[in-house]
Structure formats: structure tokens, C-alpha cells
Amino acid sequence: MVKVLLVATSADHLGAHPTGTWLEELAAPYYIWKDAGFQVDIASVQGGKIPVDAKSLENMPEVAVRFQQDSNVMNGLDNPLSLASVQLDSYDAIFFPGGHGTVVDLPNNPLVTKAVEAIWKKGGYVTAVCHGPNAFVGPVNDDGTPLVAGKKVSVFTDDEERAVGLENAVPFLIESKLRELGANIQKGPAWLPFAVADGKLITGQNPASSADVAQLLVKKIQESA
């Protein structure tokens, strides 16, 4: 059975701004992968209850409503695995949903960097959506170059960050940061679904791209079977 490790932020504030993970970005991939027969384990960076951004509970898409009403998966948010306790070599893929909490505890976090590098170096799939690619700020290849250098990456754009008014709250604009690290940024129109795969690196631009990221992973795994 294909095993996916879903790693959410543990941060519930960005400075004075309440935040957390973005529910749709958890929910859409979770059900796509479960329906494909994958095992999906939910973890958080520090362990303990995963904070959900209250903004993501407004005008929720159907898949997020389904997730919120599913007591089994909500229990996974209340009692996730701790990333430090996970046996990384047992997973075929790792996925980082976004939410502004990720800008607090994903970049240059040794636990996150170790997890990304471990999955990547064993030939697994490394995937993320929206602000989830904050997880890619620290990881490097064996030669010390940034993991994203020269690779196609889609991420929450600088324009989208400005549109939500948090460009001065975040420590850096993640699109610009990954470009500095050598990523070949790919993007579509703001707020519309857009995802890209470059080998075993799969990324999406915004919440609406969550399902596309998940479907790309299913397609890649099925093609390699």
C-alpha cells in the first residue's frame, strides 16, 4: 500500500495574526488519496492538536465540510503524529498543506528539513500546496545546492500574498524566496487551480490547487506501478 505522510503546521499565530493550516488543503488531498487506496497519516510539526485557520472555515468547499463532519479524520487533527516520532523510511510521499502557520514553523526547521531530505533521497515524492513549499527553504541536495534549484515549483504567489494583505506580516514572500533559491517558478492566474510536477516534486499554487496536486501524485504513482 502506498503511504503518504501529511504534515501540517503547529503554529496558530503569525505575529499577532491568528492562523494555522488551511482546511481545504488538508481535506481535498486526504480524500483523493484515500479513494485511491493510499494510507494517509496525519502529523504536525510539533505534535499536538493541529490549529485550523478560522478564515478557512468561511464559505468552505464541499470537501472541507465533509472533512469537518468526519469524526475519524478530525480526530487525526486533534491527535496527530509528531513529526519527530515518524519512521520516515516507511513513507512513499510527504505532503505539506499550507496556511500561514507554515511560514512560522516550516522554513529552516531541522525536523522539516530532515523529513523532506529523507523522502527525497530515498526516491519518494515530495509534495506541497500554497504556503506548504515553505518546507523547501531548508532542504538541500547531496551536493549542498537547494533542493528546489532548477526545478519547476508552484507556490502562493507574491501577488496573492499582497491581495490578502499579509505581505508585511510574513518573514518573506515565498515565491520570491524560492526563486532566490533557484526554483523555476510556475504560476497561473491568481486564485485559480494550478499545479506542476517536476519529477517527484509536485506543487500547487493556492488552496484551489490542492486537488490537482493530489491527483498528480496519484497519476505519477499509477504510471510508475
Short mmCIF file of C-alpha atoms in Angstrom, two decimals:
data_model
loop_
_atom_site.label_atom_id
_atom_site.label_comp_id
_atom_site.label_asym_id
_atom_site.label_seq_id
_atom_site.Cartn_x
_atom_site.Cartn_y
_atom_site.Cartn_z
CA MET A 1 0.00 0.00 0.00
CA VAL A 2 1.20 3.50 -0.85
CA LYS A 3 1.82 5.53 2.29
CA VAL A 4 1.59 9.32 2.40
CA LEU A 5 2.68 11.43 5.35
CA LEU A 6 0.65 14.64 5.59
CA VAL A 7 2.50 17.20 7.72
CA ALA A 8 0.62 20.27 8.94
CA THR A 9 1.83 23.34 10.76
CA SER A 10 1.72 23.58 14.54
CA ALA A 11 1.76 27.39 14.54
CA ASP A 12 -1.51 29.11 15.41
CA HIS A 13 -0.26 32.70 15.10
CA LEU A 14 1.81 34.72 12.66
CA GLY A 15 2.83 37.53 14.96
CA ALA A 16 -0.50 38.88 16.22
CA HIS A 17 -2.40 37.35 13.31
CA PRO A 18 -4.33 34.15 14.22
CA THR A 19 -3.67 31.41 11.69
CA GLY A 20 -2.97 27.70 11.34
CA THR A 21 -3.44 25.25 8.50
CA TRP A 22 -5.92 25.83 5.65
CA LEU A 23 -8.61 23.15 5.91
CA GLU A 24 -9.31 22.66 2.18
CA GLU A 25 -5.62 21.96 1.63
CA LEU A 26 -5.83 19.06 4.06
CA ALA A 27 -9.23 17.81 3.04
CA ALA A 28 -9.06 17.62 -0.74
CA PRO A 29 -5.81 15.61 -0.91
CA TYR A 30 -6.82 13.41 2.01
CA TYR A 31 -9.94 12.08 0.31
CA ILE A 32 -8.38 11.81 -3.15
CA TRP A 33 -5.60 9.68 -1.73
CA LYS A 34 -7.89 7.59 0.46
CA ASP A 35 -10.13 6.94 -2.55
CA ALA A 36 -7.04 5.83 -4.48
CA GLY A 37 -6.34 3.25 -1.79
CA PHE A 38 -3.44 5.10 -0.16
CA GLN A 39 -2.74 5.13 3.56
CA VAL A 40 -2.67 8.75 4.73
CA ASP A 41 -1.13 9.50 8.12
CA ILE A 42 -1.58 12.96 9.60
CA ALA A 43 1.28 14.55 11.51
CA SER A 44 2.10 18.02 12.78
CA VAL A 45 5.46 19.67 13.15
CA GLN A 46 5.46 19.59 16.94
CA GLY A 47 2.68 17.09 17.66
CA GLY A 48 -0.47 18.09 19.48
CA LYS A 49 -3.68 19.47 18.04
CA ILE A 50 -3.35 21.00 14.57
CA PRO A 51 -4.60 24.60 14.51
CA VAL A 52 -7.02 25.39 11.68
CA ASP A 53 -7.16 28.92 10.29
CA ALA A 54 -10.63 30.26 11.07
CA LYS A 55 -10.71 32.01 7.71
CA SER A 56 -10.62 28.62 6.01
CA LEU A 57 -13.91 27.71 7.73
CA GLU A 58 -15.73 30.50 5.91
CA ASN A 59 -17.50 29.57 2.66
CA MET A 60 -15.95 26.13 2.80
CA PRO A 61 -15.91 23.96 -0.33
CA GLU A 62 -17.85 20.72 -0.05
CA VAL A 63 -14.75 18.63 0.57
CA ALA A 64 -13.81 20.74 3.60
CA VAL A 65 -17.33 20.40 5.01
CA ARG A 66 -17.06 16.63 4.55
CA PHE A 67 -13.73 16.62 6.36
CA GLN A 68 -15.03 18.72 9.24
CA GLN A 69 -18.01 16.41 9.69
CA ASP A 70 -15.87 13.24 9.58
CA SER A 71 -15.12 12.39 13.21
CA ASN A 72 -12.37 9.94 12.28
CA VAL A 73 -10.28 12.43 10.35
CA MET A 74 -11.00 15.27 12.75
CA ASN A 75 -9.59 13.03 15.46
CA GLY A 76 -6.44 12.92 13.35
CA LEU A 77 -6.24 16.72 13.57
CA ASP A 78 -6.76 16.63 17.32
CA ASN A 79 -4.26 13.81 17.87
CA PRO A 80 -1.73 13.85 15.03
CA LEU A 81 1.59 12.11 14.93
CA SER A 82 4.58 14.20 15.93
CA LEU A 83 6.98 14.64 13.01
CA ALA A 84 9.92 13.76 15.25
CA SER A 85 8.39 10.36 16.05
CA VAL A 86 7.64 9.32 12.47
CA GLN A 87 9.56 6.50 10.79
CA LEU A 88 10.24 8.39 7.59
CA ASP A 89 11.61 5.49 5.57
CA SER A 90 8.21 3.81 5.67
CA TYR A 91 6.58 6.51 3.51
CA ASP A 92 6.37 6.83 -0.25
CA ALA A 93 5.43 10.52 -0.21
CA ILE A 94 5.29 13.54 2.06
CA PHE A 95 2.82 16.39 1.69
CA PHE A 96 2.74 19.85 3.25
CA PRO A 97 -0.60 21.73 3.15
CA GLY A 98 -0.43 25.47 3.58
CA GLY A 99 -1.99 28.07 5.78
CA HIS A 100 0.03 30.99 7.11
CA GLY A 101 1.15 28.95 10.11
CA THR A 102 3.63 27.27 7.77
CA VAL A 103 5.65 30.45 7.37
CA VAL A 104 6.37 30.25 11.10
CA ASP A 105 7.46 26.65 11.62
CA LEU A 106 8.43 25.14 8.25
CA PRO A 107 11.32 27.24 6.85
CA ASN A 108 14.75 26.05 8.02
CA ASN A 109 13.17 23.84 10.68
CA PRO A 110 15.61 20.94 11.23
CA LEU A 111 12.77 18.42 11.66
CA VAL A 112 11.10 19.53 8.44
CA THR A 113 14.35 19.68 6.50
CA LYS A 114 15.29 16.19 7.69
CA ALA A 115 11.90 14.81 6.65
CA VAL A 116 11.97 16.36 3.17
CA GLU A 117 15.54 15.25 2.53
CA ALA A 118 14.84 11.73 3.79
CA ILE A 119 11.86 11.19 1.49
CA TRP A 120 13.62 12.82 -1.47
CA LYS A 121 16.85 10.86 -1.11
CA LYS A 122 15.02 7.53 -0.88
CA GLY A 123 13.30 8.33 -4.17
CA GLY A 124 9.94 9.28 -2.69
CA TYR A 125 7.58 12.06 -3.73
CA VAL A 126 7.81 15.48 -2.10
CA THR A 127 4.60 17.48 -2.45
CA ALA A 128 3.11 20.71 -1.15
CA VAL A 129 0.49 23.34 -1.91
CA CYS A 130 0.07 27.08 -1.38
CA HIS A 131 2.31 28.08 1.57
CA GLY A 132 3.36 24.45 2.10
CA PRO A 133 6.52 24.95 -0.01
CA ASN A 134 7.90 26.92 2.92
CA ALA A 135 9.13 23.43 3.80
CA PHE A 136 11.55 23.68 0.86
CA VAL A 137 13.54 26.65 2.14
CA GLY A 138 15.99 24.49 4.09
CA PRO A 139 16.45 21.14 2.28
CA VAL A 140 19.47 20.60 0.05
CA ASN A 141 20.74 18.01 -2.39
CA ASP A 142 23.79 15.85 -1.67
CA ASP A 143 26.00 18.49 -3.27
CA GLY A 144 24.68 21.21 -0.97
CA THR A 145 22.56 23.01 -3.56
CA PRO A 146 18.97 23.90 -2.64
CA LEU A 147 16.59 21.03 -3.34
CA VAL A 148 14.40 23.32 -5.46
CA ALA A 149 17.24 24.70 -7.58
CA GLY A 150 16.47 24.25 -11.27
CA LYS A 151 13.12 22.59 -10.57
CA LYS A 152 9.65 23.72 -11.55
CA VAL A 153 7.76 24.85 -8.46
CA SER A 154 4.32 26.37 -7.97
CA VAL A 155 3.59 28.27 -4.78
CA PHE A 156 1.35 31.00 -3.33
CA THR A 157 2.38 33.97 -5.42
CA ASP A 158 3.66 37.32 -4.26
CA ASP A 159 0.60 38.93 -5.86
CA GLU A 160 -1.74 36.60 -3.97
CA GLU A 161 0.09 37.42 -0.71
CA ARG A 162 -0.37 41.11 -1.34
CA ALA A 163 -4.02 40.54 -2.18
CA VAL A 164 -4.67 39.06 1.28
CA GLY A 165 -2.77 41.93 2.90
CA LEU A 166 -0.14 39.86 4.71
CA GLU A 167 2.91 40.75 2.65
CA ASN A 168 4.34 42.70 5.58
CA ALA A 169 3.44 40.08 8.18
CA VAL A 170 5.33 37.18 6.61
CA PRO A 171 9.12 36.97 7.06
CA PHE A 172 9.50 36.75 3.28
CA LEU A 173 7.37 36.29 0.19
CA ILE A 174 7.63 32.58 -0.53
CA GLU A 175 7.53 32.92 -4.31
CA SER A 176 10.46 35.33 -4.22
CA LYS A 177 12.33 33.22 -1.65
CA LEU A 178 12.11 30.04 -3.72
CA ARG A 179 13.12 31.94 -6.84
CA GLU A 180 16.21 33.17 -4.93
CA LEU A 181 17.00 29.53 -4.18
CA GLY A 182 16.95 28.77 -7.90
CA ALA A 183 13.43 27.41 -8.36
CA ASN A 184 11.82 27.77 -11.77
CA ILE A 185 8.55 29.32 -10.58
CA GLN A 186 5.44 28.26 -12.49
CA LYS A 187 2.13 30.02 -11.95
CA GLY A 188 -1.33 30.58 -13.32
CA PRO A 189 -3.94 33.28 -12.71
CA ALA A 190 -4.45 34.26 -9.08
CA TRP A 191 -6.82 32.01 -7.08
CA LEU A 192 -7.38 29.51 -9.90
CA PRO A 193 -6.15 25.90 -9.76
CA PHE A 194 -2.57 25.41 -10.93
CA ALA A 195 -0.20 22.58 -10.13
CA VAL A 196 3.03 21.28 -11.60
CA ALA A 197 5.14 18.14 -11.34
CA ASP A 198 8.89 18.10 -11.92
CA GLY A 199 9.94 14.52 -11.49
CA LYS A 200 8.96 13.59 -7.96
CA LEU A 201 8.46 17.17 -6.80
CA ILE A 202 4.76 18.14 -7.02
CA THR A 203 3.49 21.57 -6.02
CA GLY A 204 0.39 23.76 -6.31
CA GLN A 205 -0.23 27.49 -6.19
CA ASN A 206 -3.15 28.10 -3.83
CA PRO A 207 -6.00 26.40 -1.94
CA ALA A 208 -7.91 25.72 -5.16
CA SER A 209 -4.89 23.76 -6.41
CA SER A 210 -4.98 21.19 -3.59
CA ALA A 211 -6.95 18.58 -5.52
CA ASP A 212 -4.74 18.98 -8.57
CA VAL A 213 -1.61 18.31 -6.51
CA ALA A 214 -3.19 15.19 -5.05
CA GLN A 215 -4.31 13.93 -8.45
CA LEU A 216 -0.85 14.47 -9.91
CA LEU A 217 0.61 12.28 -7.17
CA VAL A 218 -1.92 9.53 -7.89
CA LYS A 219 -1.15 9.74 -11.61
CA LYS A 220 2.60 9.59 -11.05
CA ILE A 221 2.36 6.60 -8.74
CA GLN A 222 -0.01 4.74 -11.06
CA GLU A 223 2.27 5.39 -14.02
CA SER A 224 5.26 4.01 -12.13
CA ALA A 225 3.47 0.87 -10.94
#
